[in-house]
Coordinates of C-alpha atoms (C1' of nucleotides) in Angstrom, one line a residue:
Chain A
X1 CA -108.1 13.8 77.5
X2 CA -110.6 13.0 75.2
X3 CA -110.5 11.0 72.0
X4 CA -111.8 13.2 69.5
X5 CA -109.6 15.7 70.4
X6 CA -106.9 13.2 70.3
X7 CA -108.1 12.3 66.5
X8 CA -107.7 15.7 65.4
X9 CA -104.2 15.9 66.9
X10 CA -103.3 12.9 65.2
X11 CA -102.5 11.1 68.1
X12 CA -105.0 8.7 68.3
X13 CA -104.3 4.8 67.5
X14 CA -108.0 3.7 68.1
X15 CA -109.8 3.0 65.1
X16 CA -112.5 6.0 65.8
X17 CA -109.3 7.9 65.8
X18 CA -107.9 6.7 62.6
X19 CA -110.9 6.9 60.8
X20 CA -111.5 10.6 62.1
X21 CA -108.3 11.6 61.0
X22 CA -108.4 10.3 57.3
X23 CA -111.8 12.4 57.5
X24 CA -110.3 15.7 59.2
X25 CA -107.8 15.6 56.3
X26 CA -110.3 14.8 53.8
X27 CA -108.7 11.4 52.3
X28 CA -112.2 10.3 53.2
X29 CA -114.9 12.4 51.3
X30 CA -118.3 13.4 52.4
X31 CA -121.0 10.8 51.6
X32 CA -118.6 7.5 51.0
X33 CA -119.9 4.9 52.2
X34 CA -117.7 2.8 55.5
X35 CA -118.3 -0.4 55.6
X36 CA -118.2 -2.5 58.4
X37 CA -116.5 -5.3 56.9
X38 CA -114.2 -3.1 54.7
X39 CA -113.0 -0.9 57.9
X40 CA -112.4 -4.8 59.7
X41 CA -110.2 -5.9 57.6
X42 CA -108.4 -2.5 56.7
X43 CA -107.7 -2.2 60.8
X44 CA -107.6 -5.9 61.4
X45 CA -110.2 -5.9 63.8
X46 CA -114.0 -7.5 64.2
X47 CA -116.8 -5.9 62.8
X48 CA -117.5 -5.8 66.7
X49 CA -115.0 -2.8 67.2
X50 CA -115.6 -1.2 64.1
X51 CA -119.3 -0.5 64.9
X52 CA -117.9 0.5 68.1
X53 CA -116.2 3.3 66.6
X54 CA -118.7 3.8 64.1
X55 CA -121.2 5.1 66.6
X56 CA -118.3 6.6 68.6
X57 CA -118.1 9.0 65.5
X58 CA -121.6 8.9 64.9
X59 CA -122.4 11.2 68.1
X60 CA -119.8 13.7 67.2
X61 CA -121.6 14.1 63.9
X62 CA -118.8 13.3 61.8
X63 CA -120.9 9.6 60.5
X64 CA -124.2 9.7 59.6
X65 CA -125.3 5.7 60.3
X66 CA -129.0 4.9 58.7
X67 CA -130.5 2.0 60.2
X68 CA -130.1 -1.3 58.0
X69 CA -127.9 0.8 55.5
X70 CA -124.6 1.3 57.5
X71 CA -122.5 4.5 57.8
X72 CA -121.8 7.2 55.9
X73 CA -119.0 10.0 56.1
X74 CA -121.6 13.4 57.2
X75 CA -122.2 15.6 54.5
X76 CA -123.4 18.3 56.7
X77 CA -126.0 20.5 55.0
X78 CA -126.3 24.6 54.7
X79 CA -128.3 24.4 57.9
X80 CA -126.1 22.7 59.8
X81 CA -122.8 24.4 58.6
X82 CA -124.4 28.0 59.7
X83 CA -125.4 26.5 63.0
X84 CA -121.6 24.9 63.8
X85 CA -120.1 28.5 63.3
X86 CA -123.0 30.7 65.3
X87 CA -122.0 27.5 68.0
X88 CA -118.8 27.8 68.0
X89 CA -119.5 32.0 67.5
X90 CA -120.9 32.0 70.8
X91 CA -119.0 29.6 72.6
X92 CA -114.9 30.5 71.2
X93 CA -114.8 34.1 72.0
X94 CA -115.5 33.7 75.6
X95 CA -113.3 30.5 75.8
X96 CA -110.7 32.6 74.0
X97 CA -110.8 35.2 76.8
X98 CA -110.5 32.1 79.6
X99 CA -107.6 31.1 77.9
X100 CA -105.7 34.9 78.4
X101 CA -106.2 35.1 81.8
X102 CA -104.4 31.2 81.9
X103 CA -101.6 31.4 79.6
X104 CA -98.4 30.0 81.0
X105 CA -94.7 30.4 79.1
X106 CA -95.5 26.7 78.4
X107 CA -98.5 27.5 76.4
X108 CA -97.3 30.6 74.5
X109 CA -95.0 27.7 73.3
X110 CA -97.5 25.2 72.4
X111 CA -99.7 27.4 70.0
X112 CA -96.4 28.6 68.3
X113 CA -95.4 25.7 67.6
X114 CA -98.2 24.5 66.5
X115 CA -98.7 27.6 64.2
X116 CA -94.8 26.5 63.0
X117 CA -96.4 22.7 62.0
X118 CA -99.2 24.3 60.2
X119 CA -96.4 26.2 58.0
X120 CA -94.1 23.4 57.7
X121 CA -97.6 21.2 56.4
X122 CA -98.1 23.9 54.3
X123 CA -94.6 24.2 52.7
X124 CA -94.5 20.6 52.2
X125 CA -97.8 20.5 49.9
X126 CA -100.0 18.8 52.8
X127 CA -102.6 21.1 52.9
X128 CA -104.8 18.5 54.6
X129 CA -102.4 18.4 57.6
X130 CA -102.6 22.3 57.4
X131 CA -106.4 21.9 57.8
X132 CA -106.2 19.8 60.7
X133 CA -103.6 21.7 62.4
X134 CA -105.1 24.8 62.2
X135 CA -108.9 23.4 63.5
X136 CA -106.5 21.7 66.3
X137 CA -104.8 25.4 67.4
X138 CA -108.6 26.2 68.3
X139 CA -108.7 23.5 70.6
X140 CA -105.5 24.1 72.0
X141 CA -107.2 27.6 73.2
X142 CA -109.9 25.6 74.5
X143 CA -107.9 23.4 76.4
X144 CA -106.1 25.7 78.0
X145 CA -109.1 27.6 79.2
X146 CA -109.6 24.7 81.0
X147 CA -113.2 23.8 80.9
X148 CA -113.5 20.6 80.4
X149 CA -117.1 20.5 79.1
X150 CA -116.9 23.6 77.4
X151 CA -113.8 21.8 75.5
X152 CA -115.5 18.9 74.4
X153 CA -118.3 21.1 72.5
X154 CA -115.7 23.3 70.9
X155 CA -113.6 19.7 69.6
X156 CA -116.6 18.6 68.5
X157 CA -117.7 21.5 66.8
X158 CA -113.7 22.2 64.9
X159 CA -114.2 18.4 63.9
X160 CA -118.0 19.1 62.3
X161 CA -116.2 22.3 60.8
X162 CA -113.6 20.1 59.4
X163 CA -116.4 18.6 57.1
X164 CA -117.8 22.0 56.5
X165 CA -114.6 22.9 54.7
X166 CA -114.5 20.1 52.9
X167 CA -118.1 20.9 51.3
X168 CA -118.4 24.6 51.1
X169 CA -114.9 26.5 51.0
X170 CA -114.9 28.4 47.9
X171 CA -110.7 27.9 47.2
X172 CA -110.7 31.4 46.0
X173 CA -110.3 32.7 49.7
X174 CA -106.8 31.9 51.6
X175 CA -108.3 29.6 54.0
X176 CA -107.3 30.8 57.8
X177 CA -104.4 32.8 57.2
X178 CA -102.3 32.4 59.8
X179 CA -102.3 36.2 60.2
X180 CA -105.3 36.5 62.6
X181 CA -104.0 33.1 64.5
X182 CA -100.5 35.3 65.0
X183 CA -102.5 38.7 66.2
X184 CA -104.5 35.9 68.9
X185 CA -101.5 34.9 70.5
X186 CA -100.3 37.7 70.7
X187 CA -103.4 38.9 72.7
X188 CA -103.4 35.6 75.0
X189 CA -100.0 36.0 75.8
X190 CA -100.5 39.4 77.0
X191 CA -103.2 38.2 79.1
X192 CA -105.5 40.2 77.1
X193 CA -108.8 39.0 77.3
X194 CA -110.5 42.0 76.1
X195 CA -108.7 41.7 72.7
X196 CA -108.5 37.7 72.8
X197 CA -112.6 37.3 72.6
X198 CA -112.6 40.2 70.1
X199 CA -109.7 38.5 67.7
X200 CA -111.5 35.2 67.9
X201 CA -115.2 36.5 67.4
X202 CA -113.7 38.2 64.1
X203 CA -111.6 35.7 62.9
X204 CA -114.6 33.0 63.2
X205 CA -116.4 35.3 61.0
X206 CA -113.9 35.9 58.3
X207 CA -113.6 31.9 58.3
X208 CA -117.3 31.8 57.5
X209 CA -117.4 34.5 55.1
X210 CA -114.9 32.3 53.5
X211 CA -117.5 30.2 53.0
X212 CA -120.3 29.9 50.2
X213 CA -123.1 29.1 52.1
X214 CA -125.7 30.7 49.9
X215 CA -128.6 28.3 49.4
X216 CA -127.9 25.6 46.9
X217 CA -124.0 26.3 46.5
X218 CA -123.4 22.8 46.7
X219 CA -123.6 20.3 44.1
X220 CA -125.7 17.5 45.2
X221 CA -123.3 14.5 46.6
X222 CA -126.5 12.2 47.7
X223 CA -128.6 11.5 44.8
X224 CA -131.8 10.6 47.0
X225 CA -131.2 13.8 48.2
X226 CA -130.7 15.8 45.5
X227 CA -133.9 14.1 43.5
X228 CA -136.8 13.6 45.6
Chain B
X1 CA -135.1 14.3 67.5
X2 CA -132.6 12.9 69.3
X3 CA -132.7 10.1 71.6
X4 CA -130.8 12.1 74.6
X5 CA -133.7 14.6 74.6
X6 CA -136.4 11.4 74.3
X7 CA -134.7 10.2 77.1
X8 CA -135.7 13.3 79.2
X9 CA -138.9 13.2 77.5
X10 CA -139.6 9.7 78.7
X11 CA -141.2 8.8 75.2
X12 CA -137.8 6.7 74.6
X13 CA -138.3 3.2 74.5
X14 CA -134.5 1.9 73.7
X15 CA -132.6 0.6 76.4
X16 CA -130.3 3.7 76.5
X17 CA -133.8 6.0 77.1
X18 CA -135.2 3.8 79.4
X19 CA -131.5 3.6 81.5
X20 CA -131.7 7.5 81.2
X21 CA -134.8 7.7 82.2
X22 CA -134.3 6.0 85.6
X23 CA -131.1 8.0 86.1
X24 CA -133.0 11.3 85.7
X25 CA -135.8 10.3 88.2
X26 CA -133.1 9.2 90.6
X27 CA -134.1 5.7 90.6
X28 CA -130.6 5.3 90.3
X29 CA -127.8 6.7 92.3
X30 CA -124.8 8.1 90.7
X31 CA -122.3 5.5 91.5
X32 CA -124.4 2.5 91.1
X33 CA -122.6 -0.2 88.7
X34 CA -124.6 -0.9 85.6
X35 CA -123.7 -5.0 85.0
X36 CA -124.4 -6.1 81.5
X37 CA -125.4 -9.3 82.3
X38 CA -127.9 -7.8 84.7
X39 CA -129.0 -5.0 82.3
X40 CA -129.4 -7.5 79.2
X41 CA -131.2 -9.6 81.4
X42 CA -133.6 -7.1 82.7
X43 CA -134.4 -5.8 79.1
X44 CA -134.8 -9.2 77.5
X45 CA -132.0 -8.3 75.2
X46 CA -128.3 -9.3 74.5
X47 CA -124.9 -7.6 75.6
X48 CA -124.4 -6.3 72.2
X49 CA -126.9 -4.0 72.6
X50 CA -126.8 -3.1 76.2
X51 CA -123.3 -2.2 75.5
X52 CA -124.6 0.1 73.1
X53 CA -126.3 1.5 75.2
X54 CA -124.1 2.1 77.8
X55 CA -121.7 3.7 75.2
X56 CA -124.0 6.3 74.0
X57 CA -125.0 7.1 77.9
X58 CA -121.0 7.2 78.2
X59 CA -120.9 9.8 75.4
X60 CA -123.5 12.0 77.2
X61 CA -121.7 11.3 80.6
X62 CA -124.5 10.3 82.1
X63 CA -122.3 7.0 82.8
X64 CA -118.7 6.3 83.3
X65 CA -117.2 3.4 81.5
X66 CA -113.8 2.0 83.2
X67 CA -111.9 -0.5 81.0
X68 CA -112.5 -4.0 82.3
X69 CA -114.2 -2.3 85.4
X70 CA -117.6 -1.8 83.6
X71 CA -120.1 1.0 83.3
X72 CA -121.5 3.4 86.3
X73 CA -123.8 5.9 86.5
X74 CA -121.6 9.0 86.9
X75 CA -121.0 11.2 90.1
X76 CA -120.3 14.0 88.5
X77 CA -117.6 16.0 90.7
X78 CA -117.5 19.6 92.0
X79 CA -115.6 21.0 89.0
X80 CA -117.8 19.5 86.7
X81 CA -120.8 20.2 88.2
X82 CA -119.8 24.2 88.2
X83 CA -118.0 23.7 84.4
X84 CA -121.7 22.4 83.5
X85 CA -123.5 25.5 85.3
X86 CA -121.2 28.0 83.6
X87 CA -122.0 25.9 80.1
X88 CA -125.3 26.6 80.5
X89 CA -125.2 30.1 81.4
X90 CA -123.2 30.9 78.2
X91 CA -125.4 29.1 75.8
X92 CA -129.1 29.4 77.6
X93 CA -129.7 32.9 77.8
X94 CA -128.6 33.8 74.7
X95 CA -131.3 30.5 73.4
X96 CA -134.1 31.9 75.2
X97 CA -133.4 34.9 73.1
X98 CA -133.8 33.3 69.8
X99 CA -136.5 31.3 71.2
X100 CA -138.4 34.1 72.2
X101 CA -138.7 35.6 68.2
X102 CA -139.6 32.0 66.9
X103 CA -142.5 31.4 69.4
X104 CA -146.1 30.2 68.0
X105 CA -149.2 29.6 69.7
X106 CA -148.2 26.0 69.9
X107 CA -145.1 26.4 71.3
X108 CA -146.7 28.5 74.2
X109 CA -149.4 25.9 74.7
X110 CA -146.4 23.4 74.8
X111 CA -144.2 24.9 77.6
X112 CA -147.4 25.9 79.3
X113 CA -149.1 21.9 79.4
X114 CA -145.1 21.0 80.8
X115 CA -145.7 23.7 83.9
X116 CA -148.7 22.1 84.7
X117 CA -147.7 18.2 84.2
X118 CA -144.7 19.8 86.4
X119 CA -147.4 20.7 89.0
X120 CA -148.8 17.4 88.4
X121 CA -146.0 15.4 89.6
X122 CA -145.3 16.9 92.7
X123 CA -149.3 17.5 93.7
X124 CA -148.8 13.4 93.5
X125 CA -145.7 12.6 95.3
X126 CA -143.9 12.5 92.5
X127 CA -141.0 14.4 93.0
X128 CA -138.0 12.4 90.6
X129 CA -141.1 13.1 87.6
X130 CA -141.4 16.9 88.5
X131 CA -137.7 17.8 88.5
X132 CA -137.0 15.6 85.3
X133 CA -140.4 17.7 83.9
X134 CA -138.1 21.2 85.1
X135 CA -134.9 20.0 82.7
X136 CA -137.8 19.2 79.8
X137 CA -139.0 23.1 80.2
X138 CA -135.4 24.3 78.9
X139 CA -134.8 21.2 76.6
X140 CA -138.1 22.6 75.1
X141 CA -137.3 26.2 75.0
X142 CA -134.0 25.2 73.5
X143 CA -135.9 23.3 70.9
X144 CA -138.2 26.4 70.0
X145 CA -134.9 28.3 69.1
X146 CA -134.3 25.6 66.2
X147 CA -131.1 25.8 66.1
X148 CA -130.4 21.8 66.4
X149 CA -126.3 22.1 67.8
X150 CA -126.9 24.1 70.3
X151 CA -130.1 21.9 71.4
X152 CA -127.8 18.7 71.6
X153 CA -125.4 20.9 73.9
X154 CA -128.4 21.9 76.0
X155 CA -130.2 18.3 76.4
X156 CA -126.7 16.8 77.5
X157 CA -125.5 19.6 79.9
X158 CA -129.9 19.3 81.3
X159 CA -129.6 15.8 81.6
X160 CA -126.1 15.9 83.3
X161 CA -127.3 18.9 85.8
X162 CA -130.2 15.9 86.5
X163 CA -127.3 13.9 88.5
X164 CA -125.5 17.1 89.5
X165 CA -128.6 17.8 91.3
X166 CA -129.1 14.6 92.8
X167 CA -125.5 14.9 94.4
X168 CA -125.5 18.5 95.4
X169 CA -128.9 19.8 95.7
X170 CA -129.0 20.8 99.4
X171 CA -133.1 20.2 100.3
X172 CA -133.0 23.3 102.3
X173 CA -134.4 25.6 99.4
X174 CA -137.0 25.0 97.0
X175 CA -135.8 23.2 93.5
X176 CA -136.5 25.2 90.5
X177 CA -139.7 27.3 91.6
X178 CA -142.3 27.4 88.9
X179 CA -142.6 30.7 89.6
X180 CA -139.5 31.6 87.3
X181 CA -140.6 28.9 84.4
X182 CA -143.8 31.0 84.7
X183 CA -142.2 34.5 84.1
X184 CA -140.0 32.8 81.2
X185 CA -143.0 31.9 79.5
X186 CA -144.5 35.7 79.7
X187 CA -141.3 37.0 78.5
X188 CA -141.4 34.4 75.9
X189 CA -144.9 34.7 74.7
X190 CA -144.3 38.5 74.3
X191 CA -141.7 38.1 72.2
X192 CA -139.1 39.9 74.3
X193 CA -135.7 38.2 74.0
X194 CA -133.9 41.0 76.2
X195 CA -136.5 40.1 78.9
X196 CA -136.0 36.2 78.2
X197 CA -132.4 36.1 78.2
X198 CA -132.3 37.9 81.2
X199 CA -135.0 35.8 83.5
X200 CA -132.7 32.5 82.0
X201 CA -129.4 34.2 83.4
X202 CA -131.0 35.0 86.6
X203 CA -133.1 31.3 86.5
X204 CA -129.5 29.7 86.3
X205 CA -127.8 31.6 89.0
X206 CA -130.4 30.7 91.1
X207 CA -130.7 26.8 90.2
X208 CA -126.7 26.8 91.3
X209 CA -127.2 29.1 94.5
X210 CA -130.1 25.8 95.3
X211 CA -126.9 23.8 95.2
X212 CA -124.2 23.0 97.7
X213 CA -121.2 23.4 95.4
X214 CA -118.8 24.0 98.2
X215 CA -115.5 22.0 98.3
X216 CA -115.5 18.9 100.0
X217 CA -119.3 19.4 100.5
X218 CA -120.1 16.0 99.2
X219 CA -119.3 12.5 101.1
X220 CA -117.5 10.1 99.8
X221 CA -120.2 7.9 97.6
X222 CA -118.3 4.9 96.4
X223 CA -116.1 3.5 98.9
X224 CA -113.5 2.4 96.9
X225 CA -112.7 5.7 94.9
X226 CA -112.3 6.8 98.8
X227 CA -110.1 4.8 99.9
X228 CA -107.6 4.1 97.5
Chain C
dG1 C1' -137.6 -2.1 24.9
dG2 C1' -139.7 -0.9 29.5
dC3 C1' -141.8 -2.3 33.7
dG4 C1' -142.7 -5.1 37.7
dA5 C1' -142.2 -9.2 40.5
dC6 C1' -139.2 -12.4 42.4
dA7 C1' -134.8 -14.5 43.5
dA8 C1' -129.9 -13.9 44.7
dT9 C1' -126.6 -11.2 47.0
dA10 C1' -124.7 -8.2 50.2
dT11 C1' -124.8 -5.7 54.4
dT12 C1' -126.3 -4.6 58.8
dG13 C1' -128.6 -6.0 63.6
dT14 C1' -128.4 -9.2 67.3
dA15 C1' -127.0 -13.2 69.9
dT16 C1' -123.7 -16.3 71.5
dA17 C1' -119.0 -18.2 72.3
dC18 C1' -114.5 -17.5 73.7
dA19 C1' -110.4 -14.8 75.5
dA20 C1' -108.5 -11.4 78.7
dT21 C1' -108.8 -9.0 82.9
dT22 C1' -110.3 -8.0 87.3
dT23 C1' -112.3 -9.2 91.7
dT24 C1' -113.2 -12.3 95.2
dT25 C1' -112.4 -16.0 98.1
dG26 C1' -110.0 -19.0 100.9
dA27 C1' -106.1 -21.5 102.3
dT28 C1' -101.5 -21.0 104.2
dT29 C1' -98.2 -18.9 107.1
dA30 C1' -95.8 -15.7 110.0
Chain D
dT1 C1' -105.3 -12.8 114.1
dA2 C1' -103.7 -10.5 110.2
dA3 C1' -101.3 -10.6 105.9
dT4 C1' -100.1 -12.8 101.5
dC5 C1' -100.7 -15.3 97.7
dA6 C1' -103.0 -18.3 94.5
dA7 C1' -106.9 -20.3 92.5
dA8 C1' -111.7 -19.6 91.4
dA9 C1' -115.4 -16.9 90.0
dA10 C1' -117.3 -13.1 87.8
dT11 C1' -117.2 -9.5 84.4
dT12 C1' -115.8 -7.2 80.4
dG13 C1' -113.4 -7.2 75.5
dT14 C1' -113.5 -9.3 71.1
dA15 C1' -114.6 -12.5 67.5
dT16 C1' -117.8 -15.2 65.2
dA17 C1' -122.3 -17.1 63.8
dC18 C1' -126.9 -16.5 62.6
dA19 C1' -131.2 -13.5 61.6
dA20 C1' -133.3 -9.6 59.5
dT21 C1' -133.2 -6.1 56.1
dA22 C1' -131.9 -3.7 52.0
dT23 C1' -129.9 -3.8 47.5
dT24 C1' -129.0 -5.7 43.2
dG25 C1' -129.7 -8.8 39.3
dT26 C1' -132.8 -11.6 36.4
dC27 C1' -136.7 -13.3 34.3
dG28 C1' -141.2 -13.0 32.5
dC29 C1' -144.8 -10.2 30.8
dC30 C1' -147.0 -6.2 28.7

DNA sequence: GGCGACAATATTGTATACAATTTTTGATTA
DNA sequence: TAATCAAAAATTGTATACAATATTGTCGCC
C-alpha cells in the first residue's frame, strides 16, 4: 500500500526503499553522510531519482537534508525519541484494539509467522533483520485495523523508532522479547480488545524503558553539534 | 517549522506553500490537474522544482500523483474523509490537554488575534480565508503543546480536512462556529486540560456532524474516474 | 608555527534536453 | 453514423549540463 511500509517489509525495489532498509537494519548509521552522486552510481540511476528518494525519506524523518550540504541519515535527538514513543503511545493502543475486533484466521497467520521470521533472523545471527521484523509486526497490527491514515503515522513512527534503537538502546536489556508480542496475539485473536490496547500500551513502555534516554546518554555523533 | 503548517499559515513563499495555499482557500477544486508545464510557467521556475513540489504536496495528500498521468489536487473519498475525522479525535483532544499546561500570555494573545483575523475574513467576504484561519486555530493549539510529531500529524490531517470540507461540507449549518474556538481558548487560558480536551472532542464531533459523510452523498467529480 | 585570505575542489540546486508513455485526433471502414 | 486503429501531440520520467554554494587545500603574513 504504501512505500515505507513496503521498505520496512523488505519488499520495496525503489531506491527510497533500498536505502530505508539498509537504514532500518542499521548497515547505514546515524549521521553518514548519502551522497547524491555515490547513491547514483551504487543504484545505477541519475542523481535525478536519487534526490527523488532523498526527499521521499526526508518527510518520513528518516534523512535529514540541509540545504547546499546534501543528506544525512537522522540522528534523532532525546527530544525527539521521547516524542516518537508518547506518539506512537497514544496512537498503538487504540489501533491495537481495532485490530481485535478485525482479526480473520488469515491474520492470526500473518503475525505468527512473522513472529516465526523474527526467530529464524534471530537464530541465524541477523539481529538487524530481527529489528526490522519485529518494528514491521507493529505495522502489521496497524494494517489490519484498517485505517489507512492512522497506518501511515504508525509506519512512520516504527521507521523513526528504528533509528531510535540504533542510538539509544542500552544492549543490556533483551530488546522486544518476543514474549509480550506472543501474549498480543493471543489477545487479537480472541477478539479481545480490552486486553489488546492494554498489552500494547505496556509493551510500548517496556520498549522505552529499554531505552537510555536520560539527558546526554549519547555520545555526540555530529561534531557541530556536540561543540558549539 | 515546517512548511506544511506555513502553508496553512500563508507565510510560505515556495511553490509547494503557495500551491497549498490555493488548495486550502478552495481556489482550487479537488480534482483539478496540476500540469507542470503550466505550474513552472506560472511560478517562473523550472519542472525540477515544481515536481518537488508536487511530491511533497503528494506526501501530505493534498495531491494525487498518477504515474505518467500527472499530479491532481486530491478528492479525498468518504472513507478517508471519516479515517481523517477519527485521526483527529484520537490525537486532538488529548493535544489540547497538554496544550492547556504549557500556555503563556503569548500564546493566549496568539489564538486570540487568529479568532479575530477569523472574524476578519468573513466580515469581508472572505470566506476560503476564514475557514483556512479555523484549521490555523488547531494547527496553533497543536503547536503550543510542543510536542513537534504529533504537530506534523495534526497540520497534515488540518490541511487534508481543508479539501474534505470542500467536498463534503453541506452549507446547510454553520462551519466551525467561533463560538467553540472561543470556549477552547477559556478552557485553555485557565489551564484546565480536562475542560480542553473535552470542548476539542465535542468541537470535532461537531465539525463532522457539519458534514455530509453519507455514502454515495458526493457526485461524481472527475468524469473519467466515473465512467470507467 | 599559527592565523587568515584566497584559490581549487567537490557537492548540491536548477534548468534544459531527450526518452517513454499517455492522450488526443482524424482518417478509414463497416 | 459509429467504431477502430494509427499517427500526432502533449505530458510525464529520466538523464545530463550548467550555476550556485559550501568545503577543502594552499599560500602568504604576522
Amino acid at each position: 500500500m504504501e512505500d515505507a511500509a513496503d521498505a520496512l517489509a523488505g519488499t520495496s525495489t525503489t531506491v527510497a526503499g533500498r536505502i530505508a532498509l539498509a537504514i532500518h537494519e542499521h548497515r547505514i548509521a546515524p549521521g553518514a553522510k548519502l551522497g547524491e552522486d555515490d547513491l547514483g552510481e551504487i543504484f545505477g540511476v541519475s542523481r535525478t531519482v536519487v534526490r527523488t528518494a532523498l526527499q521521499r525519506l526526508a518527510h518520513d524523518r528518516l534523512v535529514t537534508i540541509q540545504r547546499n550540504r546534501g543528506a544525512f541519515v537522522a540522528q534523532p535527538g532525546l527530544r525527539e525519541a521521547r516524542e516518537v514513543f508518547e506518539a506512537r503511545a497514544l496512537l498503538e493502543p487504540r489501533t491495537a484494539r481495532s485490530a481485535a475486533q478485525r482479526m480473520t484466521p488469515d491474520s492470526i497467520a500473518l503475525l505468527q509467522a512473522h513472529i516465526t521470521a523474527e526467530h529464524d533472523a534471530l537464530d541465524q545471527g541477523d539481529p538487524g533483520r530481527a529489528l526490522r521484523l519485529s518494528g514491521l509486526f507493529h505495522i502489521e497490527i496497524a494494517r489490519i485495523a484498517d485505517q489507512a491514515t492512522i497506518f501511515g503515522f504508525i509506519t512512520q513512527l516504527v521507521a523513526q523508532s528504528s533509528l531510535i534503537i540504533a542510538l539509544y538502546w542500552q544492549r543490556r536489556t533483551a530488546l522486544c522479547e518476543s514474549h509480550a508480542h506472543h501474549a498480543l496475539i493471543r489477545a487479537l485473536a480472541d477478539g479481545d480488545g480490552d486486553q489488546a490496547e492494554e498489552l500494547m500500551k505496556g509493551h510500548l513502555l517496556d520498549l522505552v524503558s529499554s531505552l537510555d534516554l536520560r539527558p546526554k546518554a549519547t555520545p555526540p555523533i555530529n561534531l557541530r553539534d556536540a561543540l558549539t
